[in-house]
Amino acid sequence: RSPVRDEQGIGYGIQVTVVCRSPVSKRDMRAFVDATVKSVPDLAAIMVARGRHDRGTLLWGFPTLAYEMGGQILAVPPGAFFQVNLGAADRLVARVREWLAPTKTSQIIDAYSGVGVFALNLAPFAGAVVAIESDDSAVAGAYDNVAALGHTNVAIHHEPVEAALPRLAKRSDFQSGATGCEGSDRKSTRLNSS
């Protein structure tokens, strides 16, 4: 059976990640994969990790999964954190949007932004959004999501929050109403006053 996917090869459905602390034979792992593929509806991927801090290896399916959050489809690469309780997370996104009530003059910082759940759901309503994340996998997903959704007012800072916030607090362009973002590559995205 093939995993559920779209035309870009992004899986929609369930990802199973098995964490093995001791070696498992290839034959046993193959048997597990075959049985899981046959028995789990909407399966999109099976991964194996060798411990708690291992990002995992794809055994079957697609390495990037997609989830709908706040009406937007977000791609989530392996190893990137994403809420498992989608219903609760979706309600939280709606509540944050309601509480902040962003306008085209609003400037928002999403610290520990992951793949951009809050940043990307607030971007259509805000003037400028800065997403700060240090995890490589999550940042890769955030860049892909910004590009796929076409948000031009989101800047991604690939660094620890503790390093980014003091610098952002001193920037006059962020404090004075930046409304656009530009960047030539994934390492140098900056706010641009307009």
CSV table of N, CA and C in Angstrom, one decimal, residues 125-182:
chain,number,residue,atom,x,y,z
A,125,PHE,N,-2.8,38.6,9.2
A,125,PHE,CA,-3.5,39.7,9.9
A,125,PHE,C,-2.5,40.7,10.4
A,126,ALA,N,-1.2,40.4,10.5
A,126,ALA,CA,-0.2,41.3,11.1
A,126,ALA,C,0.6,42.0,10.0
A,127,GLY,N,1.3,43.1,10.5
A,127,GLY,CA,2.2,43.8,9.6
A,127,GLY,C,3.5,43.1,9.4
A,128,ALA,N,4.1,42.6,10.5
A,128,ALA,CA,5.3,41.9,10.5
A,128,ALA,C,5.3,40.8,11.6
A,129,VAL,N,5.9,39.6,11.2
A,129,VAL,CA,6.0,38.5,12.2
A,129,VAL,C,7.4,38.0,12.1
A,130,VAL,N,8.0,37.9,13.3
A,130,VAL,CA,9.4,37.3,13.4
A,130,VAL,C,9.2,36.0,14.1
A,131,ALA,N,9.7,34.9,13.5
A,131,ALA,CA,9.7,33.6,14.0
A,131,ALA,C,11.1,33.3,14.5
A,132,ILE,N,11.3,32.8,15.7
A,132,ILE,CA,12.6,32.5,16.2
A,132,ILE,C,12.7,31.1,16.6
A,133,GLU,N,13.6,30.3,16.1
A,133,GLU,CA,13.7,28.9,16.3
A,133,GLU,C,15.2,28.4,16.1
A,134,SER,N,15.7,27.6,17.0
A,134,SER,CA,17.0,27.1,16.8
A,134,SER,C,17.1,25.7,16.3
A,135,ASP,N,16.1,24.9,16.3
A,135,ASP,CA,16.1,23.5,15.8
A,135,ASP,C,16.2,23.5,14.3
A,136,ASP,N,17.2,22.8,13.7
A,136,ASP,CA,17.4,22.8,12.3
A,136,ASP,C,16.2,22.2,11.5
A,137,SER,N,15.7,21.1,12.0
A,137,SER,CA,14.5,20.5,11.3
A,137,SER,C,13.3,21.4,11.3
A,138,ALA,N,13.0,22.0,12.4
A,138,ALA,CA,11.9,22.9,12.5
A,138,ALA,C,12.0,24.1,11.6
A,139,VAL,N,13.2,24.7,11.6
A,139,VAL,CA,13.5,25.9,10.8
A,139,VAL,C,13.3,25.5,9.3
A,140,ALA,N,13.8,24.4,8.9
A,140,ALA,CA,13.7,23.9,7.5
A,140,ALA,C,12.2,23.9,7.2
A,141,GLY,N,11.4,23.3,8.1
A,141,GLY,CA,9.9,23.2,7.9
A,141,GLY,C,9.3,24.6,7.8
A,142,ALA,N,9.8,25.5,8.7
A,142,ALA,CA,9.2,26.9,8.7
A,142,ALA,C,9.5,27.6,7.4
A,143,TYR,N,10.7,27.5,6.9
A,143,TYR,CA,11.0,28.1,5.6
A,143,TYR,C,10.1,27.5,4.5
A,144,ASP,N,10.0,26.2,4.4
A,144,ASP,CA,9.1,25.6,3.4
A,144,ASP,C,7.7,26.1,3.6
A,145,ASN,N,7.2,26.2,4.8
A,145,ASN,CA,5.8,26.7,5.0
A,145,ASN,C,5.6,28.1,4.6
A,146,VAL,N,6.6,29.0,4.9
A,146,VAL,CA,6.5,30.4,4.5
A,146,VAL,C,6.4,30.5,3.0
A,147,ALA,N,7.3,29.7,2.3
A,147,ALA,CA,7.3,29.7,0.9
A,147,ALA,C,6.0,29.2,0.3
A,148,ALA,N,5.5,28.1,0.8
A,148,ALA,CA,4.3,27.5,0.3
A,148,ALA,C,3.1,28.4,0.5
A,149,LEU,N,3.0,29.1,1.6
A,149,LEU,CA,1.9,29.9,1.9
A,149,LEU,C,2.0,31.3,1.4
A,150,GLY,N,3.2,31.7,0.9
A,150,GLY,CA,3.4,33.0,0.3
A,150,GLY,C,3.4,34.2,1.2
A,151,HIS,N,3.7,34.0,2.5
A,151,HIS,CA,3.7,35.1,3.4
A,151,HIS,C,5.0,35.9,3.2
A,152,THR,N,4.9,37.1,2.9
A,152,THR,CA,6.1,38.0,2.7
A,152,THR,C,6.4,38.8,3.9
A,153,ASN,N,5.6,38.7,4.9
A,153,ASN,CA,5.8,39.5,6.1
A,153,ASN,C,6.3,38.7,7.3
A,154,VAL,N,6.9,37.5,7.0
A,154,VAL,CA,7.4,36.7,8.1
A,154,VAL,C,9.0,36.5,7.9
A,155,ALA,N,9.7,36.9,8.9
A,155,ALA,CA,11.1,36.7,9.0
A,155,ALA,C,11.5,35.6,9.9
A,156,ILE,N,12.3,34.7,9.5
A,156,ILE,CA,12.7,33.6,10.3
A,156,ILE,C,14.1,33.8,10.8
A,157,HIS,N,14.3,33.7,12.1
A,157,HIS,CA,15.6,33.8,12.7
A,157,HIS,C,16.0,32.4,13.2
A,158,HIS,N,17.1,31.8,12.6
A,158,HIS,CA,17.5,30.5,13.0
A,158,HIS,C,18.6,30.6,14.0
A,159,GLU,N,18.2,30.8,15.2
A,159,GLU,CA,19.1,31.0,16.3
A,159,GLU,C,18.4,30.8,17.7
A,160,PRO,N,19.1,30.7,18.8
A,160,PRO,CA,18.4,30.6,20.0
A,160,PRO,C,17.6,31.8,20.4
A,161,VAL,N,16.5,31.7,21.0
A,161,VAL,CA,15.7,32.8,21.4
A,161,VAL,C,16.5,33.8,22.3
A,162,GLU,N,17.3,33.2,23.2
A,162,GLU,CA,18.0,34.0,24.1
A,162,GLU,C,19.0,35.0,23.4
A,163,ALA,N,19.4,34.6,22.2
A,163,ALA,CA,20.3,35.5,21.4
A,163,ALA,C,19.6,36.5,20.6
A,164,ALA,N,18.4,36.0,20.0
A,164,ALA,CA,17.7,36.9,19.1
A,164,ALA,C,16.9,38.0,19.8
A,165,LEU,N,16.3,37.7,20.9
A,165,LEU,CA,15.4,38.7,21.6
A,165,LEU,C,16.1,40.0,22.0
A,166,PRO,N,17.3,39.9,22.6
A,166,PRO,CA,18.0,41.2,23.0
A,166,PRO,C,18.3,42.0,21.8
A,167,ARG,N,18.7,41.4,20.7
A,167,ARG,CA,19.0,42.2,19.5
A,167,ARG,C,17.8,42.8,18.9
A,168,LEU,N,16.7,42.0,18.8
A,168,LEU,CA,15.4,42.5,18.2
A,168,LEU,C,14.9,43.7,19.1
A,169,ALA,N,15.1,43.6,20.4
A,169,ALA,CA,14.6,44.7,21.3
A,169,ALA,C,15.3,46.0,21.0
A,170,LYS,N,16.5,46.0,20.4
A,170,LYS,CA,17.2,47.2,20.2
A,170,LYS,C,17.0,47.8,18.8
A,171,ARG,N,16.4,47.0,17.9
A,171,ARG,CA,16.2,47.4,16.5
A,171,ARG,C,15.1,48.4,16.3
A,172,SER,N,15.5,49.6,15.8
A,172,SER,CA,14.5,50.6,15.5
A,172,SER,C,13.5,50.3,14.4
A,173,ASP,N,13.9,49.5,13.4
A,173,ASP,CA,13.0,49.1,12.3
A,173,ASP,C,11.9,48.2,12.8
A,174,PHE,N,12.2,47.4,13.8
A,174,PHE,CA,11.1,46.6,14.3
A,174,PHE,C,10.2,47.4,15.2
A,175,GLN,N,10.8,48.3,16.0
A,175,GLN,CA,9.9,49.0,16.9
A,175,GLN,C,9.1,50.1,16.2
A,176,SER,N,9.6,50.6,15.0
A,176,SER,CA,8.9,51.7,14.4
A,176,SER,C,7.9,51.3,13.3
A,177,GLY,N,7.6,50.0,13.1
A,177,GLY,CA,6.6,49.7,12.2
A,177,GLY,C,7.0,49.0,10.9
A,178,ALA,N,7.9,48.1,11.0
A,178,ALA,CA,8.3,47.4,9.8
A,178,ALA,C,7.1,46.6,9.3
A,179,THR,N,6.9,46.6,8.0
A,179,THR,CA,5.7,45.9,7.5
A,179,THR,C,6.1,44.8,6.4
A,180,GLY,N,7.4,44.7,6.1
A,180,GLY,CA,7.8,43.7,5.1
A,180,GLY,C,9.0,43.0,5.5
A,181,CYS,N,9.3,41.9,5.0
A,181,CYS,CA,10.5,41.1,5.3
A,181,CYS,C,11.1,40.7,4.0
A,182,GLU,N,12.4,40.7,4.0
A,182,GLU,CA,13.2,40.2,2.9
A,182,GLU,C,14.4,39.4,3.3
